[in-house]
C-alpha positions in Angstrom: 78.1 74.5 18.6 76.5 77.9 18.8 74.1 76.7 21.4 76.8 75.2 23.5 78.8 78.4 23.3 75.7 80.4 24.3 75.2 78.1 27.3 78.8 78.6 28.4 78.3 82.4 28.2 75.1 82.2 30.2 76.9 80.1 32.8 79.6 82.7 33.1 82.4 80.4 32.0 83.0 82.3 28.8 82.1 85.7 27.4 83.1 85.4 23.7 83.2 82.6 21.2 83.9 82.2 17.5 82.3 79.4 15.6 83.8 78.8 12.1 83.4 76.2 9.4 84.9 75.7 6.0 84.6 73.2 3.1 86.7 72.8 -0.1 85.3 69.6 -1.6 84.8 71.3 -5.0 88.5 72.1 -5.2 89.6 68.7 -3.9 87.3 67.0 -6.4 88.7 69.0 -9.4 92.3 68.4 -8.3 91.7 64.7 -7.9 90.2 64.5 -11.4 93.3 66.2 -12.8 95.7 64.2 -10.7 97.1 67.3 -9.1 98.4 67.4 -5.5 97.4 70.6 -3.8 100.1 72.5 -1.9 98.0 73.4 1.2 99.3 76.3 3.1 98.8 74.5 6.4 99.2 70.8 5.8 97.9 68.3 8.4 100.6 66.8 10.5 98.5 63.7 11.0 96.0 61.9 8.8 93.2 60.6 11.0 89.7 59.4 10.7 86.9 61.4 12.2 84.2 59.0 13.4 80.5 59.7 12.9 78.8 60.9 16.1 76.4 58.0 16.0 76.9 54.4 15.0 74.9 52.4 12.4 72.8 49.4 13.2 74.4 46.1 12.0 71.3 45.4 9.9 71.5 48.9 8.3 75.1 48.1 7.3 74.1 44.7 5.9 71.3 46.2 3.8 73.3 49.3 2.8 71.0 51.7 4.6 73.7 54.4 5.4 73.4 57.0 2.6 71.4 60.1 3.5 69.8 60.2 0.0 68.3 56.8 0.7 67.1 57.3 4.3 65.6 60.7 3.6 63.9 59.3 0.5 62.4 56.5 2.6 61.0 59.1 5.1 59.5 61.0 2.1 57.8 57.9 0.9 56.4 57.1 4.4 55.0 60.7 4.6 53.3 60.7 1.2 51.7 57.3 2.0 50.5 58.5 5.4 49.0 61.7 3.9 47.6 59.7 1.0 49.4 61.8 -1.6 50.0 60.0 -4.9 53.7 59.5 -5.9 53.1 61.8 -8.9 51.6 64.6 -6.9 54.2 64.3 -4.1 57.0 64.7 -6.6 55.2 67.7 -8.2 54.9 69.3 -4.7 58.6 68.7 -4.0 59.5 70.4 -7.3 57.3 73.4 -6.6 58.7 73.7 -3.1 62.3 73.6 -4.1 61.7 75.8 -7.2 60.8 78.5 -4.8 64.2 78.0 -3.1 66.1 78.4 -6.4 64.5 81.9 -6.7 66.1 82.8 -3.4 69.4 81.3 -4.4 69.3 83.3 -7.7 69.2 86.5 -5.6 71.9 85.5 -3.1 75.4 86.6 -4.2 76.9 83.8 -2.0 75.0 81.0 -3.5 76.8 78.3 -5.4 74.1 78.0 -8.1 72.6 81.4 -8.8 69.9 80.3 -11.3 66.1 80.2 -10.9 64.6 76.9 -12.0 61.1 75.7 -12.7 59.5 72.7 -10.9 59.7 70.8 -14.2 63.5 71.4 -14.4 63.9 70.0 -11.0 61.8 66.8 -11.3 61.8 65.8 -15.0 64.1 62.8 -15.3 66.8 63.0 -17.9 70.5 62.2 -18.3 71.5 65.4 -16.5 68.9 64.9 -13.8 68.9 61.1 -13.2 67.2 59.4 -10.3 69.4 59.1 -7.2 66.9 57.3 -4.9 63.2 57.1 -5.5 61.5 59.6 -5.5 64.5 62.0 -5.6 66.3 63.0 -8.9 69.6 64.7 -8.7 68.2 68.3 -8.8 66.4 67.7 -5.4 69.3 66.7 -3.3 71.9 68.7 -1.4 75.2 69.5 -3.1 78.3 69.1 -0.9 81.0 69.7 -3.5 81.4 73.4 -2.8 84.1 75.8 -1.5 82.5 77.8 1.3 83.3 79.2 4.7 81.3 80.9 7.4 82.0 82.4 10.8 79.8 83.4 13.7 80.9 85.6 16.7 78.8 85.2 19.8 79.3 87.3 22.9 77.7 88.3 26.2 75.9 91.7 26.2 78.6 93.1 28.5 81.4 91.8 26.2 79.7 93.4 23.1 79.6 96.7 25.0 83.2 96.4 26.0 84.2 95.7 22.4 82.2 98.6 21.1 80.0 96.5 18.8 77.4 99.0 17.4 73.9 98.4 18.6 72.5 98.2 15.1 74.9 95.4 14.2 73.9 93.1 17.1 71.5 90.2 16.7 70.4 88.3 19.8 69.9 84.6 20.3 66.6 84.6 22.0 65.7 80.9 22.3 67.1 77.5 21.2 66.8 73.8 21.7 68.3 70.6 20.4 67.2 66.9 20.7 67.2 63.6 19.0 64.8 61.2 17.4 65.6 57.4 17.8 68.9 56.7 16.2 68.0 53.9 13.8 65.5 54.6 11.0 63.4 51.4 11.6 63.1 52.2 15.4 60.8 55.1 14.9 57.2 54.4 15.7 56.0 56.8 13.0 58.3 57.0 9.9 56.2 59.9 8.5 57.1 62.5 11.0 59.7 63.7 13.5 58.7 64.0 17.1 62.0 65.7 17.9 61.4 68.4 15.3 58.1 69.4 16.9 59.4 69.4 20.5 62.6 71.3 19.7 61.0 73.9 17.5 58.3 74.6 20.0 60.7 74.7 22.9 62.9 77.3 21.1 59.9 79.5 20.2 58.5 79.2 23.7 61.9 80.3 25.2 61.8 83.3 22.9 58.2 84.1 23.8 56.9 83.9 20.2 54.8 81.6 18.1 55.3 80.5 14.5 53.0 83.3 13.3 55.5 85.9 14.7 58.5 84.4 12.9 59.1 86.6 9.8 62.2 84.8 8.4 62.9 81.1 8.2 65.7 78.9 7.1 64.6 75.3 7.4 67.3 72.7 6.8 66.8 71.6 3.2 69.1 68.7 2.3 66.1 66.9 0.8 62.4 67.6 0.5 61.5 65.3 3.4 63.6 67.4 5.9 61.7 70.5 4.8 58.3 68.9 4.8 58.8 67.2 8.2 59.7 70.7 9.6 56.6 72.3 8.0 54.4 69.6 9.5 56.0 70.1 12.9 55.6 73.9 12.7 52.1 73.8 11.3 53.1 75.6 8.1 50.6 75.0 5.3 51.3 75.0 1.6 49.6 78.4 1.3 51.9 80.1 3.8 53.6 83.0 1.9 56.8 83.0 3.9 59.9 81.7 2.1 61.4 78.6 3.9 65.0 79.6 3.3 67.0 82.8 3.3 70.0 81.3 1.6 68.4 79.3 -1.3 68.7 75.9 0.4 71.3 73.2 0.4 70.9 72.0 -3.2 71.2 75.5 -4.7 72.9 77.7 -2.2 75.2 74.8 -1.7 75.4 72.5 1.3 78.9 72.4 2.9 78.9 69.3 5.0 81.0 71.0 7.6 78.9 74.0 8.4 75.8 74.9 6.3 74.1 76.3 9.5 76.8 78.9 9.7 75.7 80.2 6.3 72.0 80.1 7.2 72.5 81.9 10.5 74.8 84.5 9.0 72.3 85.2 6.2 69.5 85.4 8.8 71.5 87.9 10.8 71.7 90.2 7.7 67.9 90.0 7.3 67.3 90.9 11.0 69.7 93.8 10.9 67.6 95.2 8.1 64.4 94.4 9.9 65.3 94.9 13.6 61.8 94.2 15.1 61.4 90.9 13.3 62.1 87.4 14.5 63.9 84.7 12.5 64.4 81.0 13.0 67.0 78.6 11.7 66.9 74.8 12.0 69.5 72.1 11.7 69.2 68.4 10.9 71.9 65.7 11.5 72.5 62.1 10.5 69.4 60.3 9.2 66.8 62.9 10.3 68.1 62.1 13.8 69.6 65.2 15.4 67.6 68.4 15.4 68.2 72.0 16.5 66.1 75.1 16.3 67.1 78.7 17.3 65.2 82.0 17.3 67.0 85.3 16.7 66.0 89.0 16.9 67.9 92.3 16.7 66.1 93.4 19.9 67.3 92.0 23.2 65.1 90.1 25.6 65.1 87.6 28.4 67.1 84.5 27.7 67.8 81.2 29.5 69.5 77.9 28.8 67.1 75.4 27.3 65.9 72.4 29.3 67.3 69.8 26.9 66.7 66.9 29.3 63.0 67.6 29.7 62.5 67.9 25.9 64.4 64.7 25.2 62.4 62.9 27.9 59.2 63.7 26.1 60.6 62.4 22.8 61.8 59.2 24.4 58.4 58.6 26.1 57.0 58.0 22.6 58.9 54.7 22.6 60.5 52.9 19.7 60.2 49.7 17.7 62.5 46.7 18.1 64.6 45.9 15.0 65.0 42.2 14.2 68.2 41.5 12.2 66.7 38.3 10.8 63.2 38.0 9.5 61.4 35.4 7.3 57.8 35.0 6.3 55.1 37.6 5.9 55.7 41.4 6.4 54.2 44.7 5.4 56.1 47.5 3.8 56.2 50.6 6.0 58.7 52.7 3.9 61.0 52.0 1.0 63.1 53.4 -1.8 64.9 52.3 -4.9 68.5 53.3 -5.3 69.6 54.1 -8.8 73.0 54.3 -10.5 73.9 55.9 -13.8 72.7 52.7 -15.6 69.4 52.5 -13.8 67.9 50.8 -10.7 70.5 49.0 -8.5 68.5 47.8 -5.5 65.4 48.4 -3.4 65.4 48.7 0.4 62.3 48.6 2.6 61.5 49.0 6.3 59.0 46.3 7.0 56.4 45.8 9.8 56.5 42.3 11.2 53.7 40.4 13.0 53.9 41.3 16.7 55.1 44.9 16.1 58.8 44.5 15.4 60.5 45.9 12.4 63.2 44.8 10.0 65.1 45.9 6.9 64.8 44.0 3.6 66.1 44.4 0.1 65.7 43.2 -3.5 67.5 43.4 -6.8 64.5 42.2 -8.8 64.0 44.5 -11.8 60.3 43.7 -11.9 59.8 44.5 -8.2 61.9 47.7 -8.4 59.9 48.8 -11.5 56.6 48.3 -9.6 57.9 50.2 -6.5 58.7 53.3 -8.6 55.5 53.2 -10.7 53.0 53.1 -7.8 52.6 53.4 -4.0 54.1 50.3 -2.4 53.7 51.3 1.3 51.2 48.9 2.9 51.9 46.1 0.5 52.3 42.6 1.9 55.6 40.9 1.0 57.4 37.6 1.8 60.9 37.6 3.2 63.6 35.0 3.2 67.1 34.7 4.5 69.4 36.1 1.8 72.7 35.4 3.7 75.2 37.7 5.2 72.6 39.3 7.4 70.3 40.3 4.5 66.5 39.8 4.5 65.5 39.2 0.9 62.1 40.3 -0.5 60.9 37.4 -2.7 57.3 38.3 -3.4 
């Protein structure tokens, strides 16, 4: 929304915009548990459903591939297999990466969980930190049950002058871009990376006239470790890079209001840039199942700015092509990505994206305890499996 507001200002159709977002899921959840009806000061006149921006593939619905914790976990598994990182080392790296975010959250007065944690605390499985979807335990996933609000005011330079906004309080949007990867998970040629992340991030930095080495402050969207690692890969950020990857503390620890986390990351980034006016900062956003991507570069010093060429960026992404998804598949297949969804009592079901002979893809699932145990105990990407018709649009893994 901030980018769209900026484009309207550049086009001369607006000179001032306010982007706000608020979430009160924590209060709603507490009240629901207590059986209390909240007397909202401004009750809704109508109760309507807000549809998702994008639809789900019928085969994703049939296989229950619609929860973010599942799809982002599948991407994580695909990446570790591609990079030949063992499951144990991959989880250790995720714990260390997110432990660094808890340190930032501990120093952020606006964070929901202001406590620094060790990597072991984040990844060791116990009753309080159960597996959600392999390889992610609870402490590595975003927390949406928060009460948070943010607001961003964006204006033309002339409007800021007219309003008397002090020069040392202004931070300029210097470059931005947004684009999409293929909508459905199994469509993506390479499940271990995001082409859209690379294209949008580089387009935003190019518009601002800077490279990644000149970005002093980062806030990479951190709903799950895979979203951060995909962004690091796209930006060329190695494990030894000393720059923190968040200014807020990240979605699992700062808190991840579903309505407007980016409002908090941008507002916090603005504070950093006011204190360090010659520096550049960049914030990223991720939507749906690692599908929608946005990057924006900010600086307290003004500079040339132009509307991004979204169409050209999207065309380069689309040129990579996509796989065809087959709703029904039987016979031999090879696992390209997978996860095992857990409940409080243990494993519930496994879901895999499978490569089929000829290049098509399909989804498949299993409730076999033996198979699920094998999937979580070792790398299963690249394994050959046999599929059969499980009924109701489900492809069943039988061996």
